[in-house]
Protein backbone atom coordinates (compact mmCIF):
# COMPACT_ATOMS: atom_id res chain seq x y z
CA UNK A 1 0.00 0.00 0.00
CA UNK A 2 1.23 3.47 -0.83
CA UNK A 3 2.26 5.49 2.19
CA UNK A 4 0.00 8.42 1.34
CA UNK A 5 -2.99 6.07 0.98
CA UNK A 6 -2.27 4.47 4.34
CA UNK A 7 -2.05 7.86 6.00
CA UNK A 8 -5.33 8.92 4.42
CA UNK A 9 -6.93 5.80 5.94
CA UNK A 10 -5.43 6.84 9.27
CA UNK A 11 -6.92 10.33 8.94
CA UNK A 12 -10.35 8.88 8.13
CA UNK A 13 -10.09 6.69 11.22
CA UNK A 14 -9.17 9.72 13.34
CA UNK A 15 -11.96 11.87 11.91
CA UNK A 16 -14.85 9.43 11.61
CA UNK A 17 -14.13 6.90 14.36
CA UNK A 18 -12.22 8.89 16.97
CA UNK A 19 -14.00 12.17 16.31
CA UNK A 20 -10.84 14.30 16.35
CA UNK A 21 -11.17 17.99 15.54
CA UNK A 22 -10.46 19.55 12.15
CA UNK A 23 -7.50 21.40 13.64
CA UNK A 24 -5.98 18.14 14.90
CA UNK A 25 -6.39 16.61 11.44
CA UNK A 26 -4.67 19.65 9.90
CA UNK A 27 -1.80 19.28 12.39
CA UNK A 28 -1.51 15.56 11.57
CA UNK A 29 -1.28 16.36 7.85
CA UNK A 30 1.48 18.88 8.48
CA UNK A 31 3.39 16.41 10.67
CA UNK A 32 3.15 13.72 8.00
CA UNK A 33 4.34 16.17 5.36
CA UNK A 34 7.43 16.80 7.48
CA UNK A 35 7.94 13.06 7.85
CA UNK A 36 7.89 12.61 4.06
CA UNK A 37 10.40 15.45 3.67
CA UNK A 38 12.70 13.55 6.02
CA UNK A 39 12.32 10.29 4.09
CA UNK A 40 11.87 11.20 0.40
CA UNK A 41 12.67 7.65 -0.75
CA UNK A 42 9.88 6.06 1.28
CA UNK A 43 6.75 5.70 -0.84
CA UNK A 44 5.18 2.42 0.37
CA UNK A 45 4.21 1.11 3.80
CA UNK A 46 6.75 -1.69 3.38
CA UNK A 47 9.50 0.95 3.30
CA UNK A 48 8.84 1.89 6.93
CA UNK A 49 10.95 0.61 9.83
CA UNK A 50 10.92 1.12 13.64
CA UNK A 51 14.10 3.19 13.48
CA UNK A 52 12.25 5.83 11.44
CA UNK A 53 10.71 7.21 14.63
CA UNK A 54 14.07 7.81 16.30
CA UNK A 55 15.61 9.15 13.09
CA UNK A 56 12.70 11.53 12.59
CA UNK A 57 12.93 12.78 16.18
CA UNK A 58 16.68 13.33 15.91
CA UNK A 59 16.39 15.23 12.64
CA UNK A 60 13.60 17.48 13.93
CA UNK A 61 15.58 18.24 17.09
CA UNK A 62 18.72 19.06 15.10
CA UNK A 63 16.66 21.49 13.02
CA UNK A 64 15.75 23.42 16.14
CA UNK A 65 12.07 22.53 16.36
CA UNK A 66 10.31 23.78 19.47
CA UNK A 67 9.77 21.16 22.17
CA UNK A 68 5.97 21.23 21.81
CA UNK A 69 6.18 20.87 18.02
CA UNK A 70 8.71 18.06 18.31
CA UNK A 71 6.57 16.20 20.84
CA UNK A 72 3.43 16.54 18.71
CA UNK A 73 5.13 15.37 15.50
CA UNK A 74 6.59 12.32 17.19
CA UNK A 75 3.19 11.52 18.71
CA UNK A 76 1.52 11.79 15.27
CA UNK A 77 3.91 9.33 13.65
CA UNK A 78 3.71 6.99 16.64
CA UNK A 79 -0.08 6.99 16.41
CA UNK A 80 0.17 6.32 12.69
CA UNK A 81 2.47 3.34 13.33
CA UNK A 82 0.07 2.02 15.99
CA UNK A 83 -2.77 2.30 13.48
CA UNK A 84 -0.80 0.34 10.85
CA UNK A 85 -0.06 -2.37 13.44
CA UNK A 86 -3.61 -2.64 14.80
CA UNK A 87 -5.17 -2.75 11.33
CA UNK A 88 -2.73 -5.44 10.21
CA UNK A 89 -1.38 -3.21 7.41
CA UNK A 90 2.25 -3.35 8.56
CA UNK A 91 3.70 -5.45 11.37
CA UNK A 92 6.94 -5.05 13.26
CA UNK A 93 6.91 -1.25 13.47
CA UNK A 94 6.76 -1.09 17.25
CA UNK A 95 9.64 -2.20 19.45
CA UNK A 96 10.04 -2.57 23.20
CA UNK A 97 11.91 0.73 23.27
CA UNK A 98 8.92 2.53 21.74
CA UNK A 99 5.93 2.55 24.05
CA UNK A 100 2.64 2.03 22.31
CA UNK A 101 0.80 5.37 22.45
CA UNK A 102 -2.92 5.87 22.56
CA UNK A 103 -4.85 8.23 20.37
CA UNK A 104 -6.58 11.13 22.09
CA UNK A 105 -8.42 9.96 25.20
CA UNK A 106 -11.29 12.40 24.80
CA UNK A 107 -14.42 10.28 24.96
CA UNK A 108 -17.44 11.00 22.77
CA UNK A 109 -20.73 12.08 24.28
CA UNK A 110 -23.01 9.31 25.51
CA UNK A 111 -26.60 9.17 24.33
CA UNK A 112 -29.33 8.37 26.79
CA UNK A 113 -31.61 5.44 25.99
CA UNK A 114 -34.33 7.91 25.01
CA UNK A 115 -31.94 9.76 22.68
CA UNK A 116 -31.03 6.46 21.03
CA UNK A 117 -34.75 5.81 20.44
CA UNK A 118 -35.10 9.23 18.81
CA UNK A 119 -32.02 8.63 16.67
CA UNK A 120 -33.36 5.30 15.43
CA UNK A 121 -36.68 6.92 14.49
CA UNK A 122 -34.96 9.59 12.37
CA UNK A 123 -34.50 7.70 9.05
CA UNK A 124 -37.51 7.70 6.71
CA UNK A 125 -38.17 3.97 6.44
CA UNK A 126 -40.61 4.43 3.56
CA UNK A 127 -37.57 4.97 1.31
CA UNK A 128 -34.77 2.61 0.34
CA UNK A 129 -32.12 4.97 1.70
CA UNK A 130 -34.05 5.28 4.95
CA UNK A 131 -34.26 1.49 5.34
CA UNK A 132 -30.51 1.23 4.81
CA UNK A 133 -29.70 4.04 7.23
CA UNK A 134 -32.01 2.60 9.89
CA UNK A 135 -30.32 -0.80 9.58
CA UNK A 136 -26.90 0.85 9.90
CA UNK A 137 -27.88 2.74 13.05
CA UNK A 138 -29.54 -0.34 14.57
CA UNK A 139 -26.55 -2.61 13.92
CA UNK A 140 -23.98 -0.07 15.11
CA UNK A 141 -25.76 0.56 18.40
CA UNK A 142 -27.03 -2.99 19.03
CA UNK A 143 -23.63 -4.58 18.39
CA UNK A 144 -21.24 -1.79 19.42
CA UNK A 145 -19.34 -1.96 16.14
CA UNK A 146 -16.46 0.23 15.07
CA UNK A 147 -17.08 2.11 11.82
CA UNK A 148 -14.41 0.05 10.07
CA UNK A 149 -16.13 -3.17 11.20
CA UNK A 150 -19.48 -1.94 9.88
CA UNK A 151 -18.27 -0.84 6.45
CA UNK A 152 -16.33 -4.10 6.01
CA UNK A 153 -19.18 -6.33 7.22
CA UNK A 154 -19.84 -9.18 4.78
CA UNK A 155 -22.94 -11.31 4.22
CA UNK A 156 -21.14 -14.46 5.35
CA UNK A 157 -20.55 -12.90 8.78
CA UNK A 158 -24.28 -12.84 9.54
CA UNK A 159 -25.78 -15.92 11.19
CA UNK A 160 -29.53 -15.29 11.26
CA UNK A 161 -30.39 -18.61 12.88
CA UNK A 162 -28.10 -18.10 15.89
CA UNK A 163 -28.62 -14.30 15.87
CA UNK A 164 -24.93 -13.48 15.91
CA UNK A 165 -22.39 -11.57 13.84
CA UNK A 166 -18.85 -12.81 13.37
CA UNK A 167 -16.88 -9.58 13.47
CA UNK A 168 -13.36 -9.22 12.15
CA UNK A 169 -11.87 -6.54 14.36
CA UNK A 170 -8.50 -4.89 14.80
CA UNK A 171 -5.53 -7.08 14.02
CA UNK A 172 -7.87 -9.44 12.11
CA UNK A 173 -9.14 -10.87 15.40
CA UNK A 174 -12.55 -12.49 15.13
CA UNK A 175 -15.19 -12.13 17.84
CA UNK A 176 -18.82 -13.17 18.11
CA UNK A 177 -21.36 -10.45 18.85
CA UNK A 178 -25.07 -11.14 19.51
CA UNK A 179 -27.53 -9.05 17.52
CA UNK A 180 -30.92 -8.15 18.99
CA UNK A 181 -34.09 -9.06 17.11
CA UNK A 182 -34.97 -5.48 16.10
CA UNK A 183 -31.55 -4.99 14.53
CA UNK A 184 -31.70 -8.37 12.78
CA UNK A 185 -35.14 -7.52 11.41
CA UNK A 186 -33.88 -4.17 10.11
CA UNK A 187 -30.95 -5.99 8.51
CA UNK A 188 -33.24 -8.53 6.81
CA UNK A 189 -35.50 -5.81 5.42
CA UNK A 190 -32.54 -3.86 4.07
CA UNK A 191 -30.84 -6.87 2.47
CA UNK A 192 -33.91 -8.45 0.87
CA UNK A 193 -35.96 -5.35 0.03
CA UNK A 194 -33.24 -2.83 -0.80
CA UNK A 195 -29.73 -4.17 -1.29
CA UNK A 196 -30.58 -7.10 -3.51
CA UNK A 197 -32.65 -5.07 -5.97
CA UNK A 198 -30.02 -2.38 -6.60
CA UNK A 199 -26.66 -2.37 -8.35
CA UNK A 200 -24.18 -4.34 -6.25
CA UNK A 201 -20.56 -4.33 -7.41
CA UNK A 202 -19.07 -5.56 -4.15
CA UNK A 203 -21.03 -8.81 -3.87
CA UNK A 204 -19.74 -9.62 -0.37
CA UNK A 205 -20.40 -6.30 1.36
CA UNK A 206 -23.58 -5.90 3.40
CA UNK A 207 -23.97 -2.14 3.23
CA UNK A 208 -23.76 -0.67 -0.26
CA UNK A 209 -23.50 2.93 -1.41
CA UNK A 210 -25.21 4.41 -4.45
CA UNK A 211 -22.23 3.48 -6.63
CA UNK A 212 -22.68 -0.22 -5.86
CA UNK A 213 -19.55 -0.49 -3.71
CA UNK A 214 -19.38 -0.86 0.06
CA UNK A 215 -20.15 2.33 1.95
CA UNK A 216 -17.36 4.56 3.21
CA UNK A 217 -16.54 5.79 6.71
CA UNK A 218 -17.60 9.27 5.67
CA UNK A 219 -21.02 8.02 4.52
CA UNK A 220 -21.60 6.42 7.92
CA UNK A 221 -20.49 9.63 9.62
CA UNK A 222 -22.98 11.65 7.56
CA UNK A 223 -25.79 9.19 8.33
CA UNK A 224 -25.24 9.49 12.08
CA UNK A 225 -24.85 13.28 12.10
CA UNK A 226 -27.90 13.86 9.88
CA UNK A 227 -30.04 11.51 11.99
CA UNK A 228 -28.98 13.36 15.14
CA UNK A 229 -29.96 16.70 13.59
CA UNK A 230 -33.36 15.34 12.56
CA UNK A 231 -33.85 13.89 16.05
CA UNK A 232 -32.87 17.29 17.53
CA UNK A 233 -30.15 15.78 19.69
CA UNK A 234 -28.21 18.78 20.94
CA UNK A 235 -24.82 17.30 21.78
CA UNK A 236 -21.64 16.36 19.89
CA UNK A 237 -22.20 13.10 18.06
CA UNK A 238 -20.42 10.89 15.55
CA UNK A 239 -20.36 7.12 14.85
CA UNK A 240 -18.14 6.32 17.84
CA UNK A 241 -20.83 7.80 20.08
CA UNK A 242 -23.05 4.79 19.33
CA UNK A 243 -20.31 2.34 20.28
CA UNK A 244 -19.63 4.21 23.50
CA UNK A 245 -23.35 4.42 24.31
CA UNK A 246 -23.69 0.67 23.68
CA UNK A 247 -20.96 -0.09 26.23
CA UNK A 248 -22.21 2.43 28.78
CA UNK A 249 -25.80 1.16 28.62
CA UNK A 250 -24.63 -2.42 29.09
CA UNK A 251 -22.68 -1.46 32.21
CA UNK A 252 -25.62 0.58 33.50
CA UNK A 253 -27.79 -2.54 33.24
CA UNK A 254 -25.45 -4.84 35.12
CA UNK A 255 -23.16 -6.31 32.45
CA UNK A 256 -19.71 -7.21 33.76
CA UNK A 257 -16.64 -5.35 32.53
CA UNK A 258 -15.27 -8.65 31.20
CA UNK A 259 -18.34 -9.24 29.01
CA UNK A 260 -18.24 -5.69 27.68
CA UNK A 261 -14.56 -6.15 26.90
CA UNK A 262 -15.34 -9.22 24.80
CA UNK A 263 -18.22 -7.52 22.98
CA UNK A 264 -16.10 -4.48 22.14
CA UNK A 265 -13.15 -6.58 21.02
CA UNK A 266 -10.64 -5.01 23.42
CA UNK A 267 -7.48 -7.03 23.97
CA UNK A 268 -6.92 -5.60 27.45
CA UNK A 269 -9.62 -4.95 30.04
CA UNK A 270 -7.74 -1.77 30.94
CA UNK A 271 -8.82 -0.29 27.62
CA UNK A 272 -12.43 -1.08 28.46
CA UNK A 273 -12.10 0.54 31.88
CA UNK A 274 -10.97 3.77 30.27
CA UNK A 275 -13.47 3.58 27.44
CA UNK A 276 -16.53 2.70 29.50
CA UNK A 277 -16.36 5.37 32.17
CA UNK A 278 -18.40 5.05 35.36
CA UNK A 279 -21.73 6.78 34.85
CA UNK A 280 -23.67 8.77 37.45
CA UNK A 281 -26.38 6.11 37.37
CA UNK A 282 -23.85 3.40 38.28
CA UNK A 283 -22.45 5.52 41.12
CA UNK A 284 -25.87 6.23 42.62
CA UNK A 285 -27.03 2.61 42.38
CA UNK A 286 -23.80 1.34 43.95
CA UNK A 287 -24.18 3.91 46.76
CA UNK A 288 -27.80 2.92 47.40
CA UNK A 289 -26.93 -0.78 47.35
CA UNK A 290 -24.30 -0.23 50.04
CA UNK A 291 -26.60 1.69 52.38
CA UNK A 292 -29.52 -0.68 51.83
CA UNK A 293 -27.33 -3.57 52.94
CA UNK A 294 -26.16 -1.83 56.12
PDB file of C-alpha atoms in Angstrom, residues 104-265:
ATOM      1  CA  UNK A 104      -6.577  11.128  22.093  1.00  0.00           C
ATOM      2  CA  UNK A 105      -8.423   9.961  25.203  1.00  0.00           C
ATOM      3  CA  UNK A 106     -11.293  12.403  24.797  1.00  0.00           C
ATOM      4  CA  UNK A 107     -14.421  10.285  24.957  1.00  0.00           C
ATOM      5  CA  UNK A 108     -17.442  11.000  22.767  1.00  0.00           C
ATOM      6  CA  UNK A 109     -20.730  12.080  24.278  1.00  0.00           C
ATOM      7  CA  UNK A 110     -23.006   9.307  25.512  1.00  0.00           C
ATOM      8  CA  UNK A 111     -26.595   9.166  24.327  1.00  0.00           C
ATOM      9  CA  UNK A 112     -29.334   8.367  26.791  1.00  0.00           C
ATOM     10  CA  UNK A 113     -31.611   5.445  25.985  1.00  0.00           C
ATOM     11  CA  UNK A 114     -34.328   7.913  25.009  1.00  0.00           C
ATOM     12  CA  UNK A 115     -31.941   9.761  22.683  1.00  0.00           C
ATOM     13  CA  UNK A 116     -31.033   6.459  21.033  1.00  0.00           C
ATOM     14  CA  UNK A 117     -34.746   5.814  20.436  1.00  0.00           C
ATOM     15  CA  UNK A 118     -35.097   9.233  18.809  1.00  0.00           C
ATOM     16  CA  UNK A 119     -32.024   8.629  16.669  1.00  0.00           C
ATOM     17  CA  UNK A 120     -33.360   5.305  15.430  1.00  0.00           C
ATOM     18  CA  UNK A 121     -36.683   6.921  14.490  1.00  0.00           C
ATOM     19  CA  UNK A 122     -34.962   9.592  12.373  1.00  0.00           C
ATOM     20  CA  UNK A 123     -34.498   7.702   9.050  1.00  0.00           C
ATOM     21  CA  UNK A 124     -37.513   7.695   6.707  1.00  0.00           C
ATOM     22  CA  UNK A 125     -38.169   3.971   6.442  1.00  0.00           C
ATOM     23  CA  UNK A 126     -40.614   4.426   3.562  1.00  0.00           C
ATOM     24  CA  UNK A 127     -37.570   4.973   1.305  1.00  0.00           C
ATOM     25  CA  UNK A 128     -34.770   2.614   0.343  1.00  0.00           C
ATOM     26  CA  UNK A 129     -32.116   4.969   1.700  1.00  0.00           C
ATOM     27  CA  UNK A 130     -34.051   5.278   4.952  1.00  0.00           C
ATOM     28  CA  UNK A 131     -34.261   1.493   5.340  1.00  0.00           C
ATOM     29  CA  UNK A 132     -30.511   1.226   4.808  1.00  0.00           C
ATOM     30  CA  UNK A 133     -29.696   4.042   7.234  1.00  0.00           C
ATOM     31  CA  UNK A 134     -32.011   2.600   9.887  1.00  0.00           C
ATOM     32  CA  UNK A 135     -30.321  -0.798   9.578  1.00  0.00           C
ATOM     33  CA  UNK A 136     -26.895   0.849   9.896  1.00  0.00           C
ATOM     34  CA  UNK A 137     -27.879   2.743  13.052  1.00  0.00           C
ATOM     35  CA  UNK A 138     -29.538  -0.336  14.568  1.00  0.00           C
ATOM     36  CA  UNK A 139     -26.553  -2.605  13.919  1.00  0.00           C
ATOM     37  CA  UNK A 140     -23.979  -0.069  15.113  1.00  0.00           C
ATOM     38  CA  UNK A 141     -25.763   0.556  18.399  1.00  0.00           C
ATOM     39  CA  UNK A 142     -27.030  -2.994  19.028  1.00  0.00           C
ATOM     40  CA  UNK A 143     -23.625  -4.575  18.393  1.00  0.00           C
ATOM     41  CA  UNK A 144     -21.239  -1.789  19.415  1.00  0.00           C
ATOM     42  CA  UNK A 145     -19.337  -1.957  16.139  1.00  0.00           C
ATOM     43  CA  UNK A 146     -16.462   0.227  15.066  1.00  0.00           C
ATOM     44  CA  UNK A 147     -17.078   2.105  11.823  1.00  0.00           C
ATOM     45  CA  UNK A 148     -14.415   0.051  10.071  1.00  0.00           C
ATOM     46  CA  UNK A 149     -16.133  -3.167  11.197  1.00  0.00           C
ATOM     47  CA  UNK A 150     -19.482  -1.944   9.883  1.00  0.00           C
ATOM     48  CA  UNK A 151     -18.268  -0.836   6.447  1.00  0.00           C
ATOM     49  CA  UNK A 152     -16.335  -4.097   6.008  1.00  0.00           C
ATOM     50  CA  UNK A 153     -19.184  -6.328   7.220  1.00  0.00           C
ATOM     51  CA  UNK A 154     -19.837  -9.178   4.779  1.00  0.00           C
ATOM     52  CA  UNK A 155     -22.939 -11.308   4.225  1.00  0.00           C
ATOM     53  CA  UNK A 156     -21.135 -14.465   5.353  1.00  0.00           C
ATOM     54  CA  UNK A 157     -20.546 -12.902   8.780  1.00  0.00           C
ATOM     55  CA  UNK A 158     -24.283 -12.839   9.535  1.00  0.00           C
ATOM     56  CA  UNK A 159     -25.781 -15.919  11.193  1.00  0.00           C
ATOM     57  CA  UNK A 160     -29.531 -15.287  11.261  1.00  0.00           C
ATOM     58  CA  UNK A 161     -30.391 -18.607  12.880  1.00  0.00           C
ATOM     59  CA  UNK A 162     -28.099 -18.098  15.892  1.00  0.00           C
ATOM     60  CA  UNK A 163     -28.618 -14.297  15.869  1.00  0.00           C
ATOM     61  CA  UNK A 164     -24.929 -13.476  15.914  1.00  0.00           C
ATOM     62  CA  UNK A 165     -22.393 -11.569  13.841  1.00  0.00           C
ATOM     63  CA  UNK A 166     -18.848 -12.812  13.368  1.00  0.00           C
ATOM     64  CA  UNK A 167     -16.881  -9.577  13.471  1.00  0.00           C
ATOM     65  CA  UNK A 168     -13.361  -9.223  12.150  1.00  0.00           C
ATOM     66  CA  UNK A 169     -11.868  -6.535  14.361  1.00  0.00           C
ATOM     67  CA  UNK A 170      -8.498  -4.893  14.803  1.00  0.00           C
ATOM     68  CA  UNK A 171      -5.530  -7.084  14.018  1.00  0.00           C
ATOM     69  CA  UNK A 172      -7.870  -9.437  12.110  1.00  0.00           C
ATOM     70  CA  UNK A 173      -9.137 -10.866  15.404  1.00  0.00           C
ATOM     71  CA  UNK A 174     -12.552 -12.494  15.128  1.00  0.00           C
ATOM     72  CA  UNK A 175     -15.187 -12.126  17.838  1.00  0.00           C
ATOM     73  CA  UNK A 176     -18.817 -13.173  18.108  1.00  0.00           C
ATOM     74  CA  UNK A 177     -21.363 -10.451  18.846  1.00  0.00           C
ATOM     75  CA  UNK A 178     -25.070 -11.144  19.505  1.00  0.00           C
ATOM     76  CA  UNK A 179     -27.529  -9.045  17.520  1.00  0.00           C
ATOM     77  CA  UNK A 180     -30.916  -8.151  18.994  1.00  0.00           C
ATOM     78  CA  UNK A 181     -34.085  -9.064  17.112  1.00  0.00           C
ATOM     79  CA  UNK A 182     -34.971  -5.481  16.099  1.00  0.00           C
ATOM     80  CA  UNK A 183     -31.548  -4.989  14.525  1.00  0.00           C
ATOM     81  CA  UNK A 184     -31.697  -8.365  12.781  1.00  0.00           C
ATOM     82  CA  UNK A 185     -35.144  -7.517  11.405  1.00  0.00           C
ATOM     83  CA  UNK A 186     -33.877  -4.165  10.110  1.00  0.00           C
ATOM     84  CA  UNK A 187     -30.952  -5.990   8.513  1.00  0.00           C
ATOM     85  CA  UNK A 188     -33.238  -8.528   6.813  1.00  0.00           C
ATOM     86  CA  UNK A 189     -35.496  -5.813   5.418  1.00  0.00           C
ATOM     87  CA  UNK A 190     -32.541  -3.860   4.073  1.00  0.00           C
ATOM     88  CA  UNK A 191     -30.841  -6.870   2.471  1.00  0.00           C
ATOM     89  CA  UNK A 192     -33.906  -8.447   0.872  1.00  0.00           C
ATOM     90  CA  UNK A 193     -35.962  -5.351   0.028  1.00  0.00           C
ATOM     91  CA  UNK A 194     -33.243  -2.832  -0.803  1.00  0.00           C
ATOM     92  CA  UNK A 195     -29.734  -4.166  -1.292  1.00  0.00           C
ATOM     93  CA  UNK A 196     -30.581  -7.097  -3.514  1.00  0.00           C
ATOM     94  CA  UNK A 197     -32.650  -5.065  -5.969  1.00  0.00           C
ATOM     95  CA  UNK A 198     -30.016  -2.383  -6.604  1.00  0.00           C
ATOM     96  CA  UNK A 199     -26.659  -2.371  -8.347  1.00  0.00           C
ATOM     97  CA  UNK A 200     -24.176  -4.342  -6.251  1.00  0.00           C
ATOM     98  CA  UNK A 201     -20.558  -4.330  -7.407  1.00  0.00           C
ATOM     99  CA  UNK A 202     -19.071  -5.555  -4.152  1.00  0.00           C
ATOM    100  CA  UNK A 203     -21.034  -8.811  -3.869  1.00  0.00           C
ATOM    101  CA  UNK A 204     -19.738  -9.624  -0.372  1.00  0.00           C
ATOM    102  CA  UNK A 205     -20.405  -6.302   1.357  1.00  0.00           C
ATOM    103  CA  UNK A 206     -23.583  -5.897   3.395  1.00  0.00           C
ATOM    104  CA  UNK A 207     -23.969  -2.138   3.227  1.00  0.00           C
ATOM    105  CA  UNK A 208     -23.760  -0.671  -0.261  1.00  0.00           C
ATOM    106  CA  UNK A 209     -23.505   2.933  -1.408  1.00  0.00           C
ATOM    107  CA  UNK A 210     -25.213   4.408  -4.449  1.00  0.00           C
ATOM    108  CA  UNK A 211     -22.229   3.479  -6.629  1.00  0.00           C
ATOM    109  CA  UNK A 212     -22.677  -0.224  -5.858  1.00  0.00           C
ATOM    110  CA  UNK A 213     -19.547  -0.490  -3.708  1.00  0.00           C
ATOM    111  CA  UNK A 214     -19.382  -0.858   0.057  1.00  0.00           C
ATOM    112  CA  UNK A 215     -20.152   2.335   1.950  1.00  0.00           C
ATOM    113  CA  UNK A 216     -17.356   4.561   3.212  1.00  0.00           C
ATOM    114  CA  UNK A 217     -16.544   5.789   6.706  1.00  0.00           C
ATOM    115  CA  UNK A 218     -17.604   9.275   5.666  1.00  0.00           C
ATOM    116  CA  UNK A 219     -21.020   8.021   4.516  1.00  0.00           C
ATOM    117  CA  UNK A 220     -21.600   6.423   7.915  1.00  0.00           C
ATOM    118  CA  UNK A 221     -20.488   9.629   9.616  1.00  0.00           C
ATOM    119  CA  UNK A 222     -22.977  11.646   7.561  1.00  0.00           C
ATOM    120  CA  UNK A 223     -25.786   9.188   8.325  1.00  0.00           C
ATOM    121  CA  UNK A 224     -25.237   9.486  12.084  1.00  0.00           C
ATOM    122  CA  UNK A 225     -24.846  13.275  12.098  1.00  0.00           C
ATOM    123  CA  UNK A 226     -27.902  13.855   9.881  1.00  0.00           C
ATOM    124  CA  UNK A 227     -30.038  11.509  11.985  1.00  0.00           C
ATOM    125  CA  UNK A 228     -28.976  13.364  15.136  1.00  0.00           C
ATOM    126  CA  UNK A 229     -29.959  16.701  13.591  1.00  0.00           C
ATOM    127  CA  UNK A 230     -33.357  15.342  12.561  1.00  0.00           C
ATOM    128  CA  UNK A 231     -33.853  13.887  16.054  1.00  0.00           C
ATOM    129  CA  UNK A 232     -32.870  17.293  17.532  1.00  0.00           C
ATOM    130  CA  UNK A 233     -30.147  15.778  19.693  1.00  0.00           C
ATOM    131  CA  UNK A 234     -28.205  18.783  20.937  1.00  0.00           C
ATOM    132  CA  UNK A 235     -24.819  17.302  21.782  1.00  0.00           C
ATOM    133  CA  UNK A 236     -21.643  16.363  19.890  1.00  0.00           C
ATOM    134  CA  UNK A 237     -22.204  13.100  18.060  1.00  0.00           C
ATOM    135  CA  UNK A 238     -20.425  10.888  15.551  1.00  0.00           C
ATOM    136  CA  UNK A 239     -20.359   7.118  14.846  1.00  0.00           C
ATOM    137  CA  UNK A 240     -18.138   6.315  17.841  1.00  0.00           C
ATOM    138  CA  UNK A 241     -20.835   7.803  20.084  1.00  0.00           C
ATOM    139  CA  UNK A 242     -23.051   4.794  19.333  1.00  0.00           C
ATOM    140  CA  UNK A 243     -20.312   2.336  20.284  1.00  0.00           C
ATOM    141  CA  UNK A 244     -19.626   4.215  23.497  1.00  0.00           C
ATOM    142  CA  UNK A 245     -23.349   4.419  24.312  1.00  0.00           C
ATOM    143  CA  UNK A 246     -23.688   0.668  23.684  1.00  0.00           C
ATOM    144  CA  UNK A 247     -20.960  -0.091  26.231  1.00  0.00           C
ATOM    145  CA  UNK A 248     -22.214   2.426  28.783  1.00  0.00           C
ATOM    146  CA  UNK A 249     -25.800   1.164  28.623  1.00  0.00           C
ATOM    147  CA  UNK A 250     -24.626  -2.420  29.090  1.00  0.00           C
ATOM    148  CA  UNK A 251     -22.684  -1.460  32.207  1.00  0.00           C
ATOM    149  CA  UNK A 252     -25.621   0.578  33.499  1.00  0.00           C
ATOM    150  CA  UNK A 253     -27.792  -2.537  33.245  1.00  0.00           C
ATOM    151  CA  UNK A 254     -25.452  -4.837  35.124  1.00  0.00           C
ATOM    152  CA  UNK A 255     -23.163  -6.311  32.450  1.00  0.00           C
ATOM    153  CA  UNK A 256     -19.715  -7.208  33.758  1.00  0.00           C
ATOM    154  CA  UNK A 257     -16.642  -5.353  32.530  1.00  0.00           C
ATOM    155  CA  UNK A 258     -15.265  -8.645  31.197  1.00  0.00           C
ATOM    156  CA  UNK A 259     -18.337  -9.239  29.006  1.00  0.00           C
ATOM    157  CA  UNK A 260     -18.242  -5.687  27.676  1.00  0.00           C
ATOM    158  CA  UNK A 261     -14.558  -6.151  26.903  1.00  0.00           C
ATOM    159  CA  UNK A 262     -15.343  -9.219  24.801  1.00  0.00           C
ATOM    160  CA  UNK A 263     -18.218  -7.521  22.984  1.00  0.00           C
ATOM    161  CA  UNK A 264     -16.099  -4.477  22.143  1.00  0.00           C
ATOM    162  CA  UNK A 265     -13.150  -6.583  21.024  1.00  0.00           C
TER     163      UNK A 265
END
